[in-house]
XYZ file of C-alpha atoms in Angstrom:
598
model
C 135.154 -85.094 -57.281
C 133.087 -86.395 -53.767
C 131.189 -84.223 -51.166
C 133.357 -86.396 -48.961
C 136.772 -84.612 -50.461
C 134.906 -81.375 -49.186
C 134.202 -81.901 -46.275
C 138.106 -82.649 -45.381
C 139.268 -79.259 -46.492
C 136.167 -78.648 -43.108
C 137.889 -80.694 -41.035
C 140.982 -79.040 -41.759
C 140.261 -75.793 -41.196
C 138.727 -76.350 -38.543
C 141.709 -78.473 -36.805
C 143.885 -74.928 -37.589
C 145.793 -76.964 -40.294
C 148.030 -74.505 -41.376
C 148.385 -73.489 -45.429
C 150.839 -76.019 -46.423
C 148.030 -79.165 -45.258
C 145.982 -77.728 -47.190
C 148.006 -77.301 -50.174
C 149.021 -81.045 -50.139
C 145.063 -83.078 -49.382
C 144.814 -80.516 -52.957
C 147.897 -81.608 -54.732
C 146.399 -85.890 -53.043
C 142.895 -85.358 -53.725
C 143.859 -83.603 -58.297
C 144.872 -86.902 -59.695
C 142.395 -88.537 -61.437
C 139.727 -85.889 -61.342
C 138.757 -84.470 -65.018
C 139.660 -80.942 -66.039
C 135.983 -79.441 -64.557
C 136.630 -81.417 -60.972
C 139.989 -80.647 -61.312
C 138.626 -76.707 -61.729
C 135.768 -76.860 -58.887
C 138.354 -78.859 -56.511
C 140.632 -75.930 -57.574
C 138.846 -73.259 -56.590
C 137.415 -75.329 -53.696
C 141.056 -75.146 -52.385
C 142.006 -71.408 -52.263
C 138.457 -71.064 -50.480
C 139.765 -72.713 -48.095
C 143.666 -70.813 -48.690
C 141.623 -67.710 -48.506
C 139.819 -68.520 -45.029
C 142.668 -69.803 -43.688
C 143.936 -67.143 -43.973
C 141.323 -64.477 -42.847
C 141.137 -66.942 -39.786
C 145.147 -65.677 -39.026
C 144.840 -62.159 -39.617
C 141.424 -62.956 -37.470
C 144.066 -64.372 -34.570
C 147.585 -62.351 -35.147
C 144.291 -58.783 -34.391
C 143.106 -60.708 -31.589
C 146.081 -60.796 -30.059
C 147.853 -57.700 -31.125
C 144.281 -55.749 -29.678
C 144.810 -57.957 -26.616
C 148.888 -57.105 -26.416
C 147.576 -53.702 -26.803
C 145.170 -53.409 -23.894
C 147.424 -55.152 -21.288
C 149.961 -52.557 -22.034
C 147.606 -49.762 -21.727
C 147.062 -51.264 -18.978
C 150.095 -51.089 -17.752
C 150.869 -47.910 -18.042
C 148.575 -46.921 -16.658
C 149.426 -48.576 -13.332
C 152.543 -47.048 -13.683
C 153.363 -43.765 -11.700
C 157.020 -42.608 -13.194
C 158.008 -41.612 -16.168
C 161.457 -43.699 -16.205
C 159.590 -46.726 -15.813
C 156.973 -45.539 -17.805
C 159.494 -45.159 -20.699
C 161.420 -48.300 -19.827
C 157.959 -50.739 -20.146
C 157.371 -49.219 -23.579
C 160.281 -50.016 -25.224
C 160.248 -53.640 -23.730
C 156.526 -53.761 -25.102
C 157.998 -52.809 -28.465
C 160.747 -55.655 -28.900
C 158.423 -58.439 -27.281
C 155.533 -57.675 -29.484
C 157.970 -56.841 -32.817
C 160.237 -60.055 -31.838
C 162.374 -57.908 -33.105
C 166.568 -57.329 -31.916
C 166.586 -53.674 -30.802
C 163.820 -50.929 -29.299
C 164.500 -47.690 -27.985
C 162.768 -44.280 -28.041
C 164.287 -40.581 -28.133
C 162.033 -37.677 -27.114
C 162.859 -34.107 -29.097
C 164.138 -31.533 -27.027
C 162.858 -27.990 -29.394
C 164.319 -25.952 -28.658
C 168.271 -27.483 -29.137
C 166.735 -28.561 -32.551
C 167.233 -31.780 -31.428
C 166.259 -35.709 -30.619
C 168.207 -37.763 -28.163
C 168.124 -41.155 -26.922
C 165.943 -41.559 -23.613
C 165.792 -44.958 -22.989
C 166.832 -48.322 -25.010
C 166.419 -52.376 -24.978
C 168.844 -54.994 -26.405
C 171.445 -52.667 -27.298
C 174.678 -53.224 -26.635
C 176.463 -49.667 -27.845
C 177.518 -47.313 -25.208
C 178.281 -44.808 -28.822
C 174.511 -45.543 -29.571
C 173.193 -45.170 -26.535
C 174.165 -41.503 -26.169
C 172.844 -40.618 -29.663
C 171.461 -37.234 -30.273
C 169.790 -36.632 -34.144
C 169.442 -33.432 -35.400
C 165.490 -33.001 -36.321
C 165.461 -34.149 -39.901
C 168.408 -35.982 -39.542
C 169.147 -39.813 -39.937
C 165.675 -41.798 -40.046
C 164.250 -40.531 -36.284
C 164.915 -36.947 -37.092
C 163.260 -37.098 -40.571
C 160.244 -38.720 -38.365
C 160.711 -36.397 -35.385
C 159.932 -33.689 -38.257
C 157.181 -34.631 -40.900
C 155.523 -36.780 -38.493
C 155.300 -40.059 -40.142
C 156.447 -43.308 -40.137
C 158.881 -44.295 -41.689
C 160.687 -48.263 -42.045
C 163.809 -49.130 -43.969
C 165.001 -52.775 -44.434
C 168.158 -51.635 -45.307
C 169.537 -48.621 -43.558
C 172.530 -47.993 -44.989
C 171.056 -48.412 -48.334
C 168.373 -46.001 -48.025
C 169.002 -42.141 -49.351
C 165.525 -40.964 -48.177
C 166.115 -39.728 -45.005
C 170.283 -37.715 -44.621
C 173.136 -39.294 -42.975
C 175.460 -37.882 -41.252
C 178.772 -39.380 -39.996
C 178.187 -39.416 -35.952
C 174.344 -41.023 -36.861
C 176.183 -43.545 -39.172
C 178.562 -44.390 -37.094
C 177.121 -45.548 -33.613
C 173.769 -47.136 -36.373
C 177.158 -49.503 -37.447
C 178.673 -49.373 -34.031
C 175.582 -50.927 -32.916
C 174.973 -53.206 -35.560
C 171.084 -52.668 -36.881
C 170.209 -53.018 -40.228
C 166.572 -52.422 -40.836
C 165.363 -49.818 -38.544
C 161.625 -48.208 -38.404
C 160.648 -45.204 -35.680
C 157.161 -43.705 -35.127
C 156.382 -40.229 -33.957
C 155.392 -40.314 -30.471
C 152.781 -37.181 -31.283
C 150.242 -35.442 -28.262
C 147.581 -33.792 -30.592
C 149.671 -32.029 -33.219
C 152.940 -31.926 -31.241
C 155.630 -34.310 -31.781
C 157.008 -35.261 -28.491
C 159.638 -37.861 -29.757
C 160.053 -41.438 -32.079
C 159.661 -44.512 -31.116
C 161.320 -47.620 -32.934
C 162.066 -51.152 -33.144
C 164.810 -52.597 -34.987
C 167.041 -55.840 -36.637
C 170.481 -56.753 -37.130
C 169.077 -58.691 -40.288
C 167.398 -57.323 -43.470
C 163.791 -57.014 -43.024
C 160.566 -55.696 -44.396
C 158.004 -54.315 -42.102
C 154.411 -54.880 -43.136
C 152.145 -52.865 -42.974
C 151.142 -54.396 -40.118
C 153.831 -53.806 -37.916
C 154.107 -50.230 -38.688
C 150.780 -50.144 -37.262
C 151.016 -52.254 -34.614
C 154.159 -50.202 -33.576
C 151.444 -46.483 -33.806
C 149.870 -48.214 -32.231
C 152.101 -48.918 -29.473
C 153.296 -45.331 -30.194
C 149.653 -44.131 -29.282
C 149.375 -45.360 -26.280
C 153.160 -44.518 -25.073
C 152.424 -40.827 -26.238
C 149.890 -40.558 -23.354
C 151.475 -42.432 -20.972
C 154.423 -40.104 -21.219
C 152.217 -37.407 -20.746
C 150.476 -38.732 -17.882
C 153.276 -39.733 -15.911
C 154.999 -36.655 -16.489
C 152.049 -34.320 -15.523
C 151.438 -36.642 -12.417
C 155.522 -35.659 -11.703
C 154.806 -32.567 -12.347
C 152.295 -32.242 -9.687
C 153.740 -34.404 -6.331
C 156.292 -31.954 -7.538
C 154.613 -29.267 -7.061
C 152.410 -30.247 -3.456
C 156.243 -31.153 -3.024
C 156.891 -27.586 -3.545
C 154.100 -26.130 -1.636
C 154.882 -28.008 1.638
C 158.534 -27.275 1.450
C 157.694 -22.968 0.904
C 154.888 -23.755 3.649
C 156.874 -25.464 6.140
C 160.111 -22.454 5.420
C 157.776 -19.445 5.018
C 156.532 -20.838 8.899
C 159.930 -21.533 10.314
C 161.416 -18.157 9.086
C 158.410 -16.256 10.777
C 158.840 -18.267 13.956
C 162.319 -16.852 13.168
C 161.331 -13.333 13.483
C 158.296 -12.998 16.231
C 160.634 -14.691 18.218
C 162.660 -11.815 18.073
C 165.874 -12.798 15.778
C 167.964 -9.873 13.761
C 168.637 -9.641 10.569
C 171.907 -11.343 10.964
C 170.164 -14.884 11.727
C 167.287 -14.179 9.242
C 169.945 -13.996 6.521
C 171.798 -17.275 7.633
C 168.144 -18.841 7.861
C 167.598 -18.600 4.386
C 170.982 -18.736 2.856
C 171.161 -22.121 4.320
C 167.746 -23.355 2.883
C 168.854 -21.652 -0.757
C 172.042 -22.695 -0.101
C 174.018 -19.543 -1.300
C 174.078 -15.618 -0.077
C 172.346 -13.976 1.046
C 172.644 -9.532 2.093
C 169.458 -7.425 3.038
C 169.653 -4.281 2.537
C 167.193 -0.911 3.526
C 164.810 0.978 0.882
C 168.354 3.578 1.722
C 170.853 0.578 0.639
C 171.932 0.521 3.772
C 173.870 -3.215 4.608
C 171.665 -5.138 6.981
C 172.797 -7.807 7.245
C 175.491 -10.281 5.153
C 175.914 -13.687 4.701
C 178.794 -14.626 2.328
C 179.914 -12.229 -0.223
C 178.904 -8.352 0.098
C 176.454 -7.661 -2.989
C 174.552 -4.095 -3.259
C 171.921 -4.617 -5.277
C 171.751 -2.662 -8.620
C 169.098 0.080 -8.770
C 167.243 -1.166 -12.033
C 167.524 -4.766 -10.786
C 165.353 -3.516 -7.724
C 162.872 -1.719 -9.676
C 162.582 -4.375 -11.953
C 161.425 -6.845 -8.270
C 159.490 -3.933 -7.088
C 157.332 -3.520 -10.890
C 156.980 -6.952 -10.736
C 156.222 -8.456 -7.506
C 158.867 -10.876 -8.304
C 162.665 -11.802 -7.885
C 164.816 -11.025 -11.217
C 167.988 -12.117 -12.645
C 170.682 -9.599 -12.538
C 173.770 -11.106 -13.922
C 175.395 -13.911 -12.098
C 172.654 -12.522 -8.635
C 169.012 -12.734 -7.495
C 167.616 -9.792 -6.536
C 163.823 -9.717 -4.144
C 162.705 -6.314 -3.520
C 160.853 -6.075 0.338
C 157.338 -4.843 -0.145
C 155.001 -4.129 2.173
C 151.803 -3.532 -0.390
C 153.285 -1.006 -2.393
C 155.761 0.494 -0.018
C 159.615 -0.915 -0.957
C 161.264 -1.446 2.592
C 164.149 -2.779 1.521
C 165.810 -5.662 -0.997
C 167.748 -8.919 -0.341
C 170.212 -10.081 -2.277
C 170.932 -13.653 -3.251
C 174.304 -14.455 -4.428
C 176.356 -17.858 -5.418
C 173.350 -18.857 -7.559
C 172.922 -18.058 -11.065
C 170.604 -20.604 -11.907
C 167.657 -20.802 -9.638
C 165.115 -24.244 -10.038
C 160.814 -22.017 -9.820
C 160.624 -23.920 -7.298
C 163.448 -21.984 -5.171
C 162.357 -18.857 -6.867
C 158.878 -19.315 -4.984
C 161.244 -19.915 -1.573
C 163.596 -16.364 -2.258
C 160.609 -14.148 -3.114
C 158.741 -16.025 0.334
C 161.570 -15.270 2.328
C 161.535 -11.376 1.077
C 157.918 -11.552 2.729
C 159.047 -12.408 5.746
C 161.831 -10.514 5.881
C 159.230 -7.492 5.007
C 157.467 -8.939 8.362
C 160.845 -7.981 10.217
C 161.275 -5.000 8.964
C 157.605 -3.232 10.055
C 158.106 -5.047 13.020
C 161.686 -3.524 13.794
C 160.656 -0.237 12.771
C 156.906 0.479 14.903
C 159.627 -0.940 17.698
C 162.066 1.785 16.544
C 159.501 4.490 16.325
C 158.778 3.882 19.335
C 161.692 3.810 21.237
C 163.071 6.518 18.375
C 159.836 8.851 20.544
C 160.902 7.830 23.699
C 164.225 8.681 23.353
C 164.105 11.227 21.299
C 161.353 13.137 24.655
C 163.716 11.948 26.768
C 166.803 14.196 24.893
C 164.369 17.287 24.207
C 163.726 17.709 27.935
C 167.479 17.019 29.029
C 168.391 19.338 26.484
C 166.327 22.454 27.493
C 165.330 21.936 30.686
C 168.298 20.158 31.937
C 167.432 21.597 36.027
C 163.935 20.723 36.696
C 164.228 17.302 37.803
C 167.274 15.857 37.377
C 166.954 12.965 39.209
C 164.107 12.319 37.053
C 166.024 12.518 33.576
C 168.768 10.270 34.866
C 165.895 7.562 36.229
C 164.715 7.922 32.208
C 167.562 7.363 30.839
C 168.370 4.285 32.809
C 165.393 2.650 31.889
C 166.513 3.123 28.216
C 169.954 1.656 29.082
C 172.038 5.405 29.557
C 173.293 6.566 32.656
C 173.454 9.995 32.604
C 175.169 10.082 35.479
C 177.957 9.269 33.915
C 180.822 10.838 31.605
C 179.652 11.751 27.929
C 180.880 13.535 24.833
C 177.875 15.182 23.195
C 178.125 14.916 19.183
C 176.017 17.113 17.077
C 175.823 15.572 13.452
C 175.506 17.385 10.344
C 174.646 16.525 6.724
C 172.985 18.085 4.160
C 172.710 15.717 1.450
C 170.368 12.750 3.248
C 167.604 12.646 6.079
C 168.048 13.503 9.796
C 166.179 10.002 10.068
C 168.114 8.100 7.928
C 171.211 9.952 9.276
C 169.975 8.983 13.105
C 169.634 5.561 11.834
C 173.073 5.548 10.458
C 174.419 6.957 13.501
C 172.477 4.650 16.489
C 174.926 1.663 16.381
C 177.770 4.584 17.611
C 176.393 5.941 20.451
C 174.158 5.217 24.239
C 171.729 8.155 22.534
C 170.586 9.579 19.583
C 167.751 10.886 18.931
C 167.141 15.258 16.442
C 166.907 17.928 18.786
C 166.111 21.270 16.576
C 166.755 20.234 13.781
C 170.076 18.132 14.017
C 171.266 15.031 14.819
C 172.891 14.745 18.563
C 174.779 11.337 20.364
C 175.709 11.165 23.877
C 179.125 8.776 23.642
C 180.892 7.680 26.016
C 184.167 7.753 24.390
C 184.254 9.898 20.691
C 186.561 10.263 18.374
C 184.516 13.088 16.276
C 186.341 12.869 13.271
C 186.049 8.655 12.836
C 182.880 9.103 13.014
C 182.368 11.571 10.238
C 184.073 9.306 8.191
C 181.745 5.986 9.587
C 178.311 8.497 9.108
C 179.993 9.406 5.736
C 180.474 6.123 4.342
C 177.205 4.505 6.484
C 174.953 7.471 4.570
C 176.825 7.979 0.915
C 177.023 11.830 1.662
C 179.679 14.045 3.367
C 178.743 14.240 7.900
C 180.403 17.102 9.649
C 180.197 16.128 13.659
C 180.772 18.934 15.980
C 181.795 17.355 19.229
C 182.219 18.897 23.530
C 182.635 17.363 26.811
C 182.944 15.028 28.488
C 179.594 15.947 30.674
C 178.382 14.825 33.305
C 174.413 15.009 34.831
C 171.492 16.914 32.830
C 173.155 20.343 33.187
C 177.082 19.949 32.278
C 175.290 17.446 29.158
C 173.190 20.765 28.041
C 176.327 23.128 28.264
C 178.257 20.431 26.514
C 175.515 20.372 23.990
C 175.677 24.060 23.371
C 179.147 23.835 22.776
C 178.709 20.288 20.152
C 176.630 23.555 18.450
C 179.920 26.329 18.357
C 182.376 23.502 17.081
C 179.959 22.091 14.529
C 179.166 25.911 12.617
C 183.295 26.649 13.267
C 183.546 23.593 11.026
C 181.728 24.526 8.782
C 181.805 28.517 8.067
C 185.826 26.780 7.537
C 184.882 24.751 4.413
C 186.003 21.449 6.831
C 182.807 19.291 6.032
C 182.793 16.055 6.265
C 184.778 15.808 9.094
C 184.604 15.698 13.424
C 186.185 17.815 15.564
C 185.540 19.778 19.152
C 186.395 23.562 20.314
C 190.036 22.101 21.489
C 190.370 19.964 18.093
C 189.953 23.263 16.479
C 193.131 25.169 17.719
C 192.878 29.197 18.775
C 189.680 29.028 16.625
C 188.380 26.975 19.210
C 190.026 28.851 21.799
C 187.563 32.011 20.991
C 184.994 30.129 20.356
C 185.032 28.213 23.790
C 183.157 29.956 26.628
C 185.609 28.979 29.323
C 188.957 30.489 27.341
C 191.888 27.721 28.235
C 194.523 30.229 26.440
C 197.280 28.706 28.382
C 195.369 24.544 27.859
C 195.660 25.458 23.825
C 199.813 26.774 24.058
C 200.335 22.851 25.588
C 198.193 21.559 23.207
C 199.988 23.397 20.597
C 203.667 23.162 21.726
C 203.755 20.253 24.304
C 206.699 18.328 22.745
C 209.009 21.331 22.501
C 208.423 22.918 25.869
C 208.885 19.022 27.119
C 211.913 17.981 24.889
C 213.741 21.865 26.233
C 212.121 20.831 30.294
C 214.290 17.709 29.760
C 217.197 18.204 28.276
C 218.054 22.146 29.001
C 217.544 22.740 25.205
C 215.924 26.512 23.386
C 213.857 24.843 20.970
C 211.763 27.258 22.531
C 213.142 30.416 21.860
C 214.688 28.926 18.642
C 211.226 28.932 16.994
C 210.448 32.410 18.516
C 213.491 33.968 16.838
C 213.110 31.641 13.688
C 209.610 33.353 13.280
C 210.162 37.188 15.052
C 213.170 37.030 11.861
C 210.899 35.859 9.259
C 212.078 32.649 8.973
C 215.430 33.953 8.077
C 217.922 31.288 9.328
C 220.725 34.022 8.418
C 219.154 36.711 10.876
C 218.067 33.553 13.287
C 222.195 32.677 13.985
C 222.900 36.308 14.105
C 219.879 37.369 17.127
C 220.885 33.441 18.868
C 225.078 34.277 18.019
C 225.265 30.767 16.816
C 226.194 28.706 14.091
C 223.261 28.299 11.105
C 223.940 24.552 10.438
C 222.902 25.182 14.469
C 219.581 26.562 13.535
C 219.424 24.240 10.709
C 219.540 21.529 13.736
C 217.274 22.701 16.520
C 214.881 22.570 13.496
C 215.309 19.649 12.353
C 214.553 18.503 16.298
C 211.338 20.911 16.049
C 209.567 19.678 13.494
C 210.348 15.477 14.692
C 208.803 16.905 17.562
C 206.557 19.146 16.244
C 205.695 16.590 12.354
C 206.732 17.879 8.981
C 203.761 20.050 8.674
C 204.819 22.712 11.458
C 205.711 25.730 9.532
C 202.690 25.015 7.021
C 200.739 28.435 6.767
C 198.126 27.283 9.166
C 200.258 25.405 11.737
C 202.605 27.944 11.812
C 200.136 30.595 12.999
C 198.483 27.952 15.642
C 202.414 27.898 17.060
C 203.100 31.812 16.805
C 199.603 31.698 18.510
C 200.924 29.498 21.430
C 204.603 31.226 21.373
C 202.750 34.838 22.267
C 200.182 33.439 24.796
C 203.636 31.798 26.278
C 205.798 34.718 26.293
C 202.201 36.810 27.457
C 202.120 33.926 30.385
C 205.659 33.836 31.339
């Protein structure tokens, strides 16, 4: 064998001939050679084939490396996490030449890895597949953080088969599958797959290539997610600043509690309830809900909004001082962004409460000074008092009732705050809360204040009175009425002296005895006057006979049925409780007054 033959082998290698061409040349040249020459030729051909395989392997590795570099560059340019995932599975399908490529991500809290992106898939069932950690080939990869490949999925017993997974794989028509872990440090975030619909044994080189792709993919996924989170955070900060500026501007323009609550409710798409530190509701948008005390305490201690069942509670704070609370309804779940917005709303609400408190304290001082001067020195300069009242929006020259409210279970400041919405002028004088009201119903006011402060409120009333001097007199009478109510055990109610019956007559400075009689028996007196009946005489006789029907009919010389009919008429006119002990005493006193004055 001459040098020419070896030269032909080198030329074939240089021209890129494949193994078939080299083998063909070897077979042609081997004929007619001596055994030694044939052995040399066979060794030369084998060496050429090894060189050819080495060249092919280098070319393959160069192509893979180039593809990995291209993939890394493409992924680095992508910013959208969804686009990154799509590009990854596309590259896998192209580089490995498989029918289907797909990617699953782990949900460690739920103990599953779920299908996230697919390419080449035709089965909706397969595209929606989720695997328990340790189930199926993908679940095993996610659990062990090691690659697994199978040429025949259904015949492979290395992993746990489940009906749901096998059904989905069969519906897709897959036979051979390879999966490699997506890892960040020691943490497995998902699995990257390549699969064919025919039997195929994946080579170690293909496993290595897919693993390299998975490494790039994991980093790209993490970078894209971090970038998306940064964008969301920046967007959240900008939104929070915008909302904060809007709410602050609203407060500084003089908006009331309801307007601010409505603005917060609109931003958070829920209901808002604002309470002051004493638990009094100041504003409500949507469902009215009282803040649980323990939730307010947790929010105050932690400085953050807290969840309490299906509501959220935010403590309204000025430094360590608790000013009130905000309750968010209709939003059982809150994103971190919305929770921070809710907390910013608490800061703005604190500003509003502080501004209102400062204004209220200044106004309370001015009103308190006016009330003190009005009740202690009404004759000193009546015109000046009236002028001061006018500047505060109170016409002291018009008729007003004077009322005094008392409660043992609450501070006077809180009681005065609760009463401020009911009166033209409210203040604390002589350790009691005093109100001036144009048209007053003391008992209804007592009920309203009791409900507002959560404890019984007693209200004594007098008037109407006009001008400083008369208002001062009415104040003294309201005080006597309040003391009478408390002495009589009627805490939590309201009345004027005239409403206390004969007790009021006894306590009043101007004993209107005739007025008391007509207030007590007016309907019966009117009935007798219009119809010429004798109901008053019957009533007087009935009581004088010790409430005996028999004695009454004998004194009146009528049938007992007539007495019963007259008493029924009296009950209709005076009410069914006319003969109850307390009411009966009032009626008998009124009858005596009529007898004396007639």
